Amino acid sequence: MCATRVSAETLKAFEPIGSLPDARLDEIAGLCQLETVARNSDPFLVRSVSGQAVYLLRGELVLTYPDGTSKVLVGGSERSRYPLAQRGEVFTSAKAVTDVELVRVDDDLLDVMATWAASVESRSKKTAKEGSALANWSMMSGMFSVSSLKYGAFSQLPPAHIEDLLQRFERVPVTKGDVVIREGAEGDFYFLIESGRCKVERMVGGVSMLLAELKSGDAFGEEALVSDVKRNATVTMKSDGALLKLAKKDFVELLREPLLHRVSADEARAKIAGGAQWIDVRYPSEYQYDKLPGAINIPLAEIRNAFGAGALDKGKEYVLYCQSERRSAAAAFLMAQRGYRAFVLAGGLWGEAKRR
């Protein structure tokens, strides 16, 4: 038995996965496998179908059912377009009549994507009926990627919030040179880039320093809303495009509170003992002065850069801290919306000091 990656074109033959947009299929293809099984073997002896949607792509497979009856399933047939062991068909054994190829997809992943697809379709129909500009949610990358919907921030949203969230975003056309948010201003909106590019700059010693460049699918503006502070950078469009903005009260209700996970000092220490990693998001000078044992330093301003540098592991838990939890909450949100398992030390180091 051997396994390789499956192509998006292959997935189009299956239901319900084949009804998803091409961009989504490209992403999902990277999260499922094409498995080859030799003739006369039991394809499910080592790996069962539990928790997975398993499709027969090629070859012939004989399935035996609890009542003793058997059925031969042929790859490429109408029945093979649907997952095995679903639609009420529970088999007790299986045998490959010929060499066969199976495609395995995580069941929960399919359910998440079906839920979002239905919400997007509903929102699209409503928007078209109203005659307003339509945000192309189905093509969104970055924050609305398959990985984020399954493992990241949006995987933790209550299903009832999904369509509500999509409805509350407002689409805003922008042109090159537009200043979307200005350093020092109050935080009022959370932004997602539908199309176009922008730059993030901060004044340091009277000089404007480039912090990051953002593209379609990236989000910004969350730091001021999560931490309840003024804007700490200026964001300017580098090209024409379109933004999706979410008002602060909607952001707090539908995103911030469901996604921020605070842990007590005792809970944090238990996680660290279990293999989690402390991240100090303060400035290096603060970190050097009173860092926690074993902590690594990734200042809030550099968190975005850490995503692309491969410095963080999505299979690992992280407990973030700062003085008050303001900066650590903002950093944890940034991490969570990209699929990292991030927790915030409640009250920060100040809270820890009070508890001693």
mmCIF file of C-alpha atoms in Angstrom:
data_model
loop_
_atom_site.group_PDB
_atom_site.id
_atom_site.type_symbol
_atom_site.label_atom_id
_atom_site.label_comp_id
_atom_site.label_asym_id
_atom_site.label_seq_id
_atom_site.Cartn_x
_atom_site.Cartn_y
_atom_site.Cartn_z
ATOM 1 C CA MET A 1 0.000 0.000 0.000
ATOM 2 C CA CYS A 2 1.348 3.457 -0.854
ATOM 3 C CA ALA A 3 -0.036 6.984 -0.665
ATOM 4 C CA THR A 4 0.552 10.091 -2.770
ATOM 5 C CA ARG A 5 -1.090 13.480 -3.170
ATOM 6 C CA VAL A 6 -4.307 13.770 -5.132
ATOM 7 C CA SER A 7 -5.015 16.418 -7.776
ATOM 8 C CA ALA A 8 -7.836 18.950 -7.716
ATOM 9 C CA GLU A 9 -9.015 17.607 -11.068
ATOM 10 C CA THR A 10 -9.488 14.173 -9.488
ATOM 11 C CA LEU A 11 -11.647 15.609 -6.696
ATOM 12 C CA LYS A 12 -14.104 17.098 -9.198
ATOM 13 C CA ALA A 13 -15.492 13.616 -9.850
ATOM 14 C CA PHE A 14 -16.713 13.188 -6.262
ATOM 15 C CA GLU A 15 -19.742 14.393 -4.338
ATOM 16 C CA PRO A 16 -20.238 16.649 -2.489
ATOM 17 C CA ILE A 17 -16.649 17.845 -2.759
ATOM 18 C CA GLY A 18 -16.753 18.310 -6.535
ATOM 19 C CA SER A 19 -19.240 21.168 -6.261
ATOM 20 C CA LEU A 20 -16.714 23.419 -4.498
ATOM 21 C CA PRO A 21 -14.878 26.183 -6.444
ATOM 22 C CA ASP A 22 -11.573 25.298 -8.133
ATOM 23 C CA ALA A 23 -9.583 27.429 -5.691
ATOM 24 C CA ARG A 24 -11.021 25.450 -2.784
ATOM 25 C CA LEU A 25 -10.334 22.136 -4.506
ATOM 26 C CA ASP A 26 -6.681 23.128 -4.964
ATOM 27 C CA GLU A 27 -6.418 23.705 -1.218
ATOM 28 C CA ILE A 28 -8.298 20.555 -0.213
ATOM 29 C CA ALA A 29 -6.154 18.470 -2.573
ATOM 30 C CA GLY A 30 -3.200 19.210 -0.337
ATOM 31 C CA LEU A 31 -5.057 17.825 2.686
ATOM 32 C CA CYS A 32 -6.118 14.444 1.279
ATOM 33 C CA GLN A 33 -4.310 11.425 -0.143
ATOM 34 C CA LEU A 34 -4.414 9.087 -3.109
ATOM 35 C CA GLU A 35 -3.830 5.559 -1.831
ATOM 36 C CA THR A 36 -2.893 2.551 -3.990
ATOM 37 C CA VAL A 37 -3.876 -0.921 -2.733
ATOM 38 C CA ALA A 38 -2.723 -4.209 -4.269
ATOM 39 C CA ARG A 39 -5.062 -6.895 -5.609
ATOM 40 C CA ASN A 40 -6.465 -9.334 -3.006
ATOM 41 C CA SER A 41 -5.647 -6.935 -0.141
ATOM 42 C CA ASP A 42 -8.035 -5.488 2.446
ATOM 43 C CA PRO A 43 -7.755 -1.701 1.928
ATOM 44 C CA PHE A 44 -8.997 -1.013 5.447
ATOM 45 C CA LEU A 45 -6.963 -3.517 7.432
ATOM 46 C CA VAL A 46 -4.460 -0.871 8.511
ATOM 47 C CA ARG A 47 -6.511 2.312 8.085
ATOM 48 C CA SER A 48 -10.267 2.122 8.586
ATOM 49 C CA VAL A 49 -12.839 4.500 7.112
ATOM 50 C CA SER A 50 -13.642 5.969 10.534
ATOM 51 C CA GLY A 51 -13.591 9.776 10.475
ATOM 52 C CA GLN A 52 -12.921 9.851 6.744
ATOM 53 C CA ALA A 53 -14.743 10.045 3.448
ATOM 54 C CA VAL A 54 -13.145 7.343 1.278
ATOM 55 C CA TYR A 55 -13.758 7.284 -2.491
ATOM 56 C CA LEU A 56 -12.918 4.535 -4.973
ATOM 57 C CA LEU A 57 -11.134 6.190 -7.872
ATOM 58 C CA ARG A 58 -9.991 3.191 -9.944
ATOM 59 C CA GLY A 59 -10.260 -0.594 -9.860
ATOM 60 C CA GLU A 60 -12.818 -3.004 -8.407
ATOM 61 C CA LEU A 61 -13.615 -3.542 -4.759
ATOM 62 C CA VAL A 62 -15.900 -6.177 -3.242
ATOM 63 C CA LEU A 63 -17.742 -5.138 -0.097
ATOM 64 C CA THR A 64 -19.434 -7.608 2.272
ATOM 65 C CA TYR A 65 -22.337 -6.461 4.432
ATOM 66 C CA PRO A 66 -23.680 -7.625 7.856
ATOM 67 C CA ASP A 67 -26.409 -9.761 6.236
ATOM 68 C CA GLY A 68 -23.785 -11.748 4.312
ATOM 69 C CA THR A 69 -24.458 -10.194 0.930
ATOM 70 C CA SER A 70 -21.666 -8.747 -1.216
ATOM 71 C CA LYS A 71 -21.428 -6.025 -3.800
ATOM 72 C CA VAL A 72 -18.730 -5.162 -6.321
ATOM 73 C CA LEU A 73 -17.965 -1.450 -6.593
ATOM 74 C CA VAL A 74 -16.241 -0.215 -9.750
ATOM 75 C CA GLY A 75 -14.157 2.938 -9.893
ATOM 76 C CA GLY A 76 -15.608 5.523 -12.250
ATOM 77 C CA SER A 77 -19.184 4.292 -11.784
ATOM 78 C CA GLU A 78 -22.012 6.505 -10.548
ATOM 79 C CA ARG A 79 -21.934 4.858 -7.112
ATOM 80 C CA SER A 80 -18.187 5.440 -6.746
ATOM 81 C CA ARG A 81 -18.761 9.198 -6.899
ATOM 82 C CA TYR A 82 -19.980 8.950 -3.296
ATOM 83 C CA PRO A 83 -17.989 7.925 -0.165
ATOM 84 C CA LEU A 84 -17.816 4.314 0.971
ATOM 85 C CA ALA A 85 -19.586 3.370 4.216
ATOM 86 C CA GLN A 86 -21.949 6.313 3.908
ATOM 87 C CA ARG A 87 -25.518 6.720 2.703
ATOM 88 C CA GLY A 88 -26.475 3.956 5.166
ATOM 89 C CA GLU A 89 -24.161 1.326 3.689
ATOM 90 C CA VAL A 90 -22.056 -0.193 6.483
ATOM 91 C CA PHE A 91 -19.816 -3.050 5.326
ATOM 92 C CA THR A 92 -18.057 -5.638 7.487
ATOM 93 C CA SER A 93 -15.152 -6.456 5.164
ATOM 94 C CA ALA A 94 -13.577 -5.370 1.887
ATOM 95 C CA LYS A 95 -11.251 -6.925 -0.664
ATOM 96 C CA ALA A 96 -9.542 -5.489 -3.715
ATOM 97 C CA VAL A 97 -10.541 -7.563 -6.763
ATOM 98 C CA THR A 98 -7.965 -5.647 -8.797
ATOM 99 C CA ASP A 99 -5.335 -3.106 -7.879
ATOM 100 C CA VAL A 100 -7.342 -0.133 -6.653
ATOM 101 C CA GLU A 101 -6.837 3.564 -5.971
ATOM 102 C CA LEU A 102 -8.643 5.228 -3.065
ATOM 103 C CA VAL A 103 -8.963 8.902 -2.179
ATOM 104 C CA ARG A 104 -9.216 9.730 1.516
ATOM 105 C CA VAL A 105 -10.632 13.043 2.769
ATOM 106 C CA ASP A 106 -11.155 14.093 6.373
ATOM 107 C CA ASP A 107 -14.885 13.884 7.192
ATOM 108 C CA ASP A 108 -14.844 16.921 9.440
ATOM 109 C CA LEU A 109 -13.051 18.930 6.770
ATOM 110 C CA LEU A 110 -15.816 18.143 4.280
ATOM 111 C CA ASP A 111 -18.478 19.125 6.801
ATOM 112 C CA VAL A 112 -16.742 22.442 7.533
ATOM 113 C CA MET A 113 -16.423 23.232 3.836
ATOM 114 C CA ALA A 114 -20.034 22.268 3.130
ATOM 115 C CA THR A 115 -21.188 24.579 5.936
ATOM 116 C CA TRP A 116 -19.169 27.520 4.628
ATOM 117 C CA ALA A 117 -20.157 26.805 1.029
ATOM 118 C CA ALA A 118 -23.840 26.867 1.989
ATOM 119 C CA SER A 119 -23.390 30.129 3.911
ATOM 120 C CA VAL A 120 -21.489 31.699 1.018
ATOM 121 C CA GLU A 121 -24.129 30.602 -1.478
ATOM 122 C CA SER A 122 -26.901 32.005 0.708
ATOM 123 C CA ARG A 123 -25.041 35.291 1.129
ATOM 124 C CA SER A 124 -24.275 35.499 -2.590
ATOM 125 C CA LYS A 125 -27.918 35.062 -3.549
ATOM 126 C CA LYS A 126 -29.032 37.683 -1.037
ATOM 127 C CA THR A 127 -26.388 40.162 -2.192
ATOM 128 C CA ALA A 128 -27.253 39.612 -5.859
ATOM 129 C CA LYS A 129 -30.938 40.122 -5.097
ATOM 130 C CA GLU A 130 -30.153 43.384 -3.299
ATOM 131 C CA GLY A 131 -28.001 44.492 -6.240
ATOM 132 C CA SER A 132 -25.031 45.345 -4.001
ATOM 133 C CA ALA A 133 -21.341 44.623 -4.568
ATOM 134 C CA LEU A 134 -20.452 41.021 -3.914
ATOM 135 C CA ALA A 135 -17.452 39.900 -1.902
ATOM 136 C CA ASN A 136 -15.998 36.812 -3.539
ATOM 137 C CA TRP A 137 -15.857 34.691 -0.374
ATOM 138 C CA SER A 138 -15.543 31.429 -2.294
ATOM 139 C CA MET A 139 -12.195 32.529 -3.716
ATOM 140 C CA MET A 140 -10.747 33.919 -0.484
ATOM 141 C CA SER A 141 -7.288 32.737 0.511
ATOM 142 C CA GLY A 142 -5.281 33.507 3.638
ATOM 143 C CA MET A 143 -7.654 34.063 6.518
ATOM 144 C CA PHE A 144 -10.505 32.176 4.824
ATOM 145 C CA SER A 145 -8.293 29.340 3.576
ATOM 146 C CA VAL A 146 -9.362 25.714 3.977
ATOM 147 C CA SER A 147 -6.699 25.242 6.635
ATOM 148 C CA SER A 148 -7.996 28.204 8.653
ATOM 149 C CA LEU A 149 -11.605 27.081 8.369
ATOM 150 C CA LYS A 150 -10.692 23.574 9.538
ATOM 151 C CA TYR A 151 -7.919 24.149 12.051
ATOM 152 C CA GLY A 152 -7.707 27.866 12.704
ATOM 153 C CA ALA A 153 -9.767 30.749 13.964
ATOM 154 C CA PHE A 154 -12.956 30.086 12.028
ATOM 155 C CA SER A 155 -13.064 26.405 12.987
ATOM 156 C CA GLN A 156 -13.960 27.596 16.483
ATOM 157 C CA LEU A 157 -16.863 29.812 15.440
ATOM 158 C CA PRO A 158 -20.380 28.628 16.314
ATOM 159 C CA PRO A 159 -22.077 27.605 13.031
ATOM 160 C CA ALA A 160 -24.786 30.217 13.623
ATOM 161 C CA HIS A 161 -22.134 32.957 13.458
ATOM 162 C CA ILE A 162 -20.900 32.092 9.985
ATOM 163 C CA GLU A 163 -23.609 33.603 7.791
ATOM 164 C CA ASP A 164 -24.046 36.462 10.258
ATOM 165 C CA LEU A 165 -20.328 37.217 9.980
ATOM 166 C CA LEU A 166 -20.414 37.245 6.179
ATOM 167 C CA GLN A 167 -23.422 39.568 6.194
ATOM 168 C CA ARG A 168 -21.787 42.127 8.453
ATOM 169 C CA PHE A 169 -18.691 42.642 6.323
ATOM 170 C CA GLU A 170 -18.985 45.719 4.096
ATOM 171 C CA ARG A 171 -17.180 45.849 0.749
ATOM 172 C CA VAL A 172 -15.247 49.068 0.080
ATOM 173 C CA PRO A 173 -13.459 49.911 -3.234
ATOM 174 C CA VAL A 174 -10.031 51.507 -2.731
ATOM 175 C CA THR A 175 -7.443 53.130 -4.976
ATOM 176 C CA LYS A 176 -3.655 53.294 -4.928
ATOM 177 C CA GLY A 177 -2.435 55.764 -2.299
ATOM 178 C CA ASP A 178 -5.539 55.581 -0.089
ATOM 179 C CA VAL A 179 -4.685 55.641 3.637
ATOM 180 C CA VAL A 180 -6.967 53.009 5.172
ATOM 181 C CA ILE A 181 -5.895 53.417 8.799
ATOM 182 C CA ARG A 182 -3.574 55.993 10.324
ATOM 183 C CA GLU A 183 -1.159 55.510 13.208
ATOM 184 C CA GLY A 184 -2.525 57.048 16.424
ATOM 185 C CA ALA A 185 -6.179 56.960 15.340
ATOM 186 C CA GLU A 186 -8.922 55.103 17.209
ATOM 187 C CA GLY A 187 -9.610 51.529 16.119
ATOM 188 C CA ASP A 188 -13.024 51.329 14.498
ATOM 189 C CA PHE A 189 -12.875 48.601 11.824
ATOM 190 C CA TYR A 190 -11.256 45.260 11.062
ATOM 191 C CA PHE A 191 -10.188 44.821 7.431
ATOM 192 C CA LEU A 192 -9.742 41.915 5.049
ATOM 193 C CA ILE A 193 -8.145 42.458 1.639
ATOM 194 C CA GLU A 194 -10.357 41.039 -1.113
ATOM 195 C CA SER A 195 -8.073 42.305 -3.876
ATOM 196 C CA GLY A 196 -5.055 44.559 -4.161
ATOM 197 C CA ARG A 197 -1.934 45.153 -2.058
ATOM 198 C CA CYS A 198 -1.090 47.511 0.796
ATOM 199 C CA LYS A 199 1.880 48.468 2.978
ATOM 200 C CA VAL A 200 2.093 48.748 6.760
ATOM 201 C CA GLU A 201 4.349 51.503 8.151
ATOM 202 C CA ARG A 202 5.198 52.890 11.583
ATOM 203 C CA MET A 203 6.974 56.077 12.641
ATOM 204 C CA VAL A 204 10.246 55.275 14.473
ATOM 205 C CA GLY A 205 12.403 58.217 15.565
ATOM 206 C CA GLY A 206 10.628 60.487 13.106
ATOM 207 C CA VAL A 207 11.255 58.104 10.207
ATOM 208 C CA SER A 208 8.580 55.966 8.527
ATOM 209 C CA MET A 209 9.600 52.290 8.733
ATOM 210 C CA LEU A 210 8.059 49.621 6.485
ATOM 211 C CA LEU A 211 6.783 46.760 8.657
ATOM 212 C CA ALA A 212 4.995 44.542 6.147
ATOM 213 C CA GLU A 213 3.311 44.291 2.761
ATOM 214 C CA LEU A 214 -0.097 42.642 2.604
ATOM 215 C CA LYS A 215 -1.977 40.972 -0.253
ATOM 216 C CA SER A 216 -5.375 39.488 -1.083
ATOM 217 C CA GLY A 217 -6.683 37.302 1.747
ATOM 218 C CA ASP A 218 -4.615 39.046 4.432
ATOM 219 C CA ALA A 219 -6.278 40.837 7.333
ATOM 220 C CA PHE A 220 -5.258 43.908 9.303
ATOM 221 C CA GLY A 221 -6.560 46.291 11.951
ATOM 222 C CA GLU A 222 -7.192 43.620 14.583
ATOM 223 C CA GLU A 223 -4.497 44.704 17.037
ATOM 224 C CA ALA A 224 -6.236 47.922 18.111
ATOM 225 C CA LEU A 225 -9.598 46.139 18.378
ATOM 226 C CA VAL A 226 -8.306 43.162 20.361
ATOM 227 C CA SER A 227 -6.194 45.264 22.748
ATOM 228 C CA ASP A 228 -8.531 48.310 22.902
ATOM 229 C CA VAL A 229 -5.710 50.725 22.047
ATOM 230 C CA LYS A 230 -5.030 53.276 19.308
ATOM 231 C CA ARG A 231 -3.714 52.263 15.891
ATOM 232 C CA ASN A 232 0.006 51.478 16.062
ATOM 233 C CA ALA A 233 0.703 51.701 12.325
ATOM 234 C CA THR A 234 -0.451 53.304 9.096
ATOM 235 C CA VAL A 235 -1.808 51.137 6.283
ATOM 236 C CA THR A 236 -1.740 52.535 2.741
ATOM 237 C CA MET A 237 -2.911 50.945 -0.499
ATOM 238 C CA LYS A 238 -0.109 50.109 -2.957
ATOM 239 C CA SER A 239 -2.618 49.354 -5.713
ATOM 240 C CA ASP A 240 -6.277 49.658 -6.569
ATOM 241 C CA GLY A 241 -8.444 46.975 -4.996
ATOM 242 C CA ALA A 242 -11.299 46.205 -2.637
ATOM 243 C CA LEU A 243 -11.457 45.775 1.121
ATOM 244 C CA LEU A 244 -13.985 44.070 3.362
ATOM 245 C CA LYS A 245 -14.468 45.874 6.657
ATOM 246 C CA LEU A 246 -16.133 44.762 9.868
ATOM 247 C CA ALA A 247 -17.236 47.251 12.550
ATOM 248 C CA LYS A 248 -15.597 46.996 15.969
ATOM 249 C CA LYS A 249 -18.735 45.864 17.802
ATOM 250 C CA ASP A 250 -19.299 43.073 15.260
ATOM 251 C CA PHE A 251 -15.640 42.095 15.435
ATOM 252 C CA VAL A 252 -15.786 41.808 19.228
ATOM 253 C CA GLU A 253 -19.050 39.854 19.198
ATOM 254 C CA LEU A 254 -18.397 37.446 16.335
ATOM 255 C CA LEU A 255 -14.614 37.058 16.223
ATOM 256 C CA ARG A 256 -12.640 38.315 19.212
ATOM 257 C CA GLU A 257 -14.525 36.709 22.057
ATOM 258 C CA PRO A 258 -15.122 33.282 20.448
ATOM 259 C CA LEU A 259 -11.491 33.035 19.317
ATOM 260 C CA LEU A 260 -9.419 34.326 22.228
ATOM 261 C CA HIS A 261 -8.531 31.582 24.698
ATOM 262 C CA ARG A 262 -7.303 32.852 28.049
ATOM 263 C CA VAL A 263 -5.699 30.500 30.569
ATOM 264 C CA SER A 264 -4.844 31.001 34.220
ATOM 265 C CA ALA A 265 -1.263 30.861 35.466
ATOM 266 C CA ASP A 266 -1.787 27.303 36.732
ATOM 267 C CA GLU A 267 -3.333 26.212 33.424
ATOM 268 C CA ALA A 268 -0.502 27.870 31.516
ATOM 269 C CA ARG A 269 2.161 26.100 33.584
ATOM 270 C CA ALA A 270 0.386 22.783 33.038
ATOM 271 C CA LYS A 271 0.436 23.363 29.292
ATOM 272 C CA ILE A 272 4.139 24.237 29.370
ATOM 273 C CA ALA A 273 4.849 21.068 31.366
ATOM 274 C CA GLY A 274 2.944 19.163 28.693
ATOM 275 C CA GLY A 275 5.106 20.490 25.856
ATOM 276 C CA ALA A 276 3.662 23.925 25.074
ATOM 277 C CA GLN A 277 5.960 26.897 24.440
ATOM 278 C CA TRP A 278 5.985 30.301 26.151
ATOM 279 C CA ILE A 279 6.123 33.261 23.739
ATOM 280 C CA ASP A 280 7.020 36.668 25.157
ATOM 281 C CA VAL A 281 5.564 39.269 22.766
ATOM 282 C CA ARG A 282 7.165 42.293 24.439
ATOM 283 C CA TYR A 283 10.143 44.300 23.225
ATOM 284 C CA PRO A 284 13.536 42.529 23.483
ATOM 285 C CA SER A 285 14.598 44.852 26.318
ATOM 286 C CA GLU A 286 11.549 43.846 28.381
ATOM 287 C CA TYR A 287 12.076 40.187 27.535
ATOM 288 C CA GLN A 288 15.700 40.258 28.707
ATOM 289 C CA TYR A 289 14.723 41.924 31.985
ATOM 290 C CA ASP A 290 12.147 39.438 33.330
ATOM 291 C CA LYS A 291 11.400 36.709 30.795
ATOM 292 C CA LEU A 292 9.776 33.488 31.957
ATOM 293 C CA PRO A 293 12.004 30.375 31.986
ATOM 294 C CA GLY A 294 12.142 28.749 28.543
ATOM 295 C CA ALA A 295 10.295 31.591 26.796
ATOM 296 C CA ILE A 296 11.174 32.702 23.291
ATOM 297 C CA ASN A 297 10.822 36.317 22.217
ATOM 298 C CA ILE A 298 8.675 37.277 19.221
ATOM 299 C CA PRO A 299 7.589 40.929 19.632
ATOM 300 C CA LEU A 300 4.042 41.695 18.556
ATOM 301 C CA ALA A 301 5.319 43.756 15.627
ATOM 302 C CA GLU A 302 7.214 40.721 14.303
ATOM 303 C CA ILE A 303 4.528 38.047 14.716
ATOM 304 C CA ARG A 304 3.418 38.293 11.080
ATOM 305 C CA ASN A 305 6.997 37.735 9.900
ATOM 306 C CA ALA A 306 7.258 34.596 12.040
ATOM 307 C CA PHE A 307 4.441 32.954 10.050
ATOM 308 C CA GLY A 308 6.391 32.998 6.814
ATOM 309 C CA ALA A 309 9.748 32.203 8.414
ATOM 310 C CA GLY A 310 8.681 28.765 9.617
ATOM 311 C CA ALA A 311 9.502 29.669 13.211
ATOM 312 C CA LEU A 312 6.172 28.350 14.501
ATOM 313 C CA ASP A 313 4.642 24.867 14.421
ATOM 314 C CA LYS A 314 0.885 24.418 13.950
ATOM 315 C CA GLY A 315 1.099 21.095 15.776
ATOM 316 C CA LYS A 316 2.379 22.773 18.942
ATOM 317 C CA GLU A 317 0.580 24.790 21.622
ATOM 318 C CA TYR A 318 1.791 28.284 22.513
ATOM 319 C CA VAL A 319 1.073 30.382 25.603
ATOM 320 C CA LEU A 320 1.614 34.098 24.958
ATOM 321 C CA TYR A 321 2.253 36.752 27.559
ATOM 322 C CA CYS A 322 3.158 40.427 27.989
ATOM 323 C CA GLN A 323 2.714 42.851 30.891
ATOM 324 C CA SER A 324 -1.066 43.250 30.827
ATOM 325 C CA GLU A 325 -2.281 40.739 28.174
ATOM 326 C CA ARG A 326 -3.059 43.511 25.683
ATOM 327 C CA ARG A 327 -0.185 42.749 23.319
ATOM 328 C CA SER A 328 -0.384 39.007 23.906
ATOM 329 C CA ALA A 329 -4.129 38.996 23.106
ATOM 330 C CA ALA A 330 -3.459 40.785 19.809
ATOM 331 C CA ALA A 331 -0.634 38.371 18.945
ATOM 332 C CA ALA A 332 -2.724 35.339 19.917
ATOM 333 C CA PHE A 333 -5.532 36.495 17.643
ATOM 334 C CA LEU A 334 -3.115 36.904 14.748
ATOM 335 C CA MET A 335 -1.828 33.387 15.358
ATOM 336 C CA ALA A 336 -5.277 31.839 15.830
ATOM 337 C CA GLN A 337 -6.640 33.221 12.572
ATOM 338 C CA ARG A 338 -3.767 31.480 10.769
ATOM 339 C CA GLY A 339 -4.359 28.114 12.403
ATOM 340 C CA TYR A 340 -1.905 28.200 15.313
ATOM 341 C CA ARG A 341 -2.956 26.917 18.742
ATOM 342 C CA ALA A 342 -2.422 30.053 20.797
ATOM 343 C CA PHE A 343 -3.444 30.832 24.371
ATOM 344 C CA VAL A 344 -3.177 34.058 26.383
ATOM 345 C CA LEU A 345 -1.867 34.230 29.948
ATOM 346 C CA ALA A 346 -4.843 35.911 31.657
ATOM 347 C CA GLY A 347 -3.827 39.208 33.227
ATOM 348 C CA GLY A 348 -0.287 38.956 31.856
ATOM 349 C CA LEU A 349 2.757 39.278 34.095
ATOM 350 C CA TRP A 350 1.070 41.996 36.127
ATOM 351 C CA GLY A 351 -1.726 39.584 36.967
ATOM 352 C CA GLU A 352 0.793 36.890 37.839
ATOM 353 C CA ALA A 353 2.612 39.277 40.185
ATOM 354 C CA LYS A 354 -0.647 40.123 41.994
ATOM 355 C CA ARG A 355 -1.364 36.442 42.535
ATOM 356 C CA ARG A 356 1.960 35.838 44.307
#
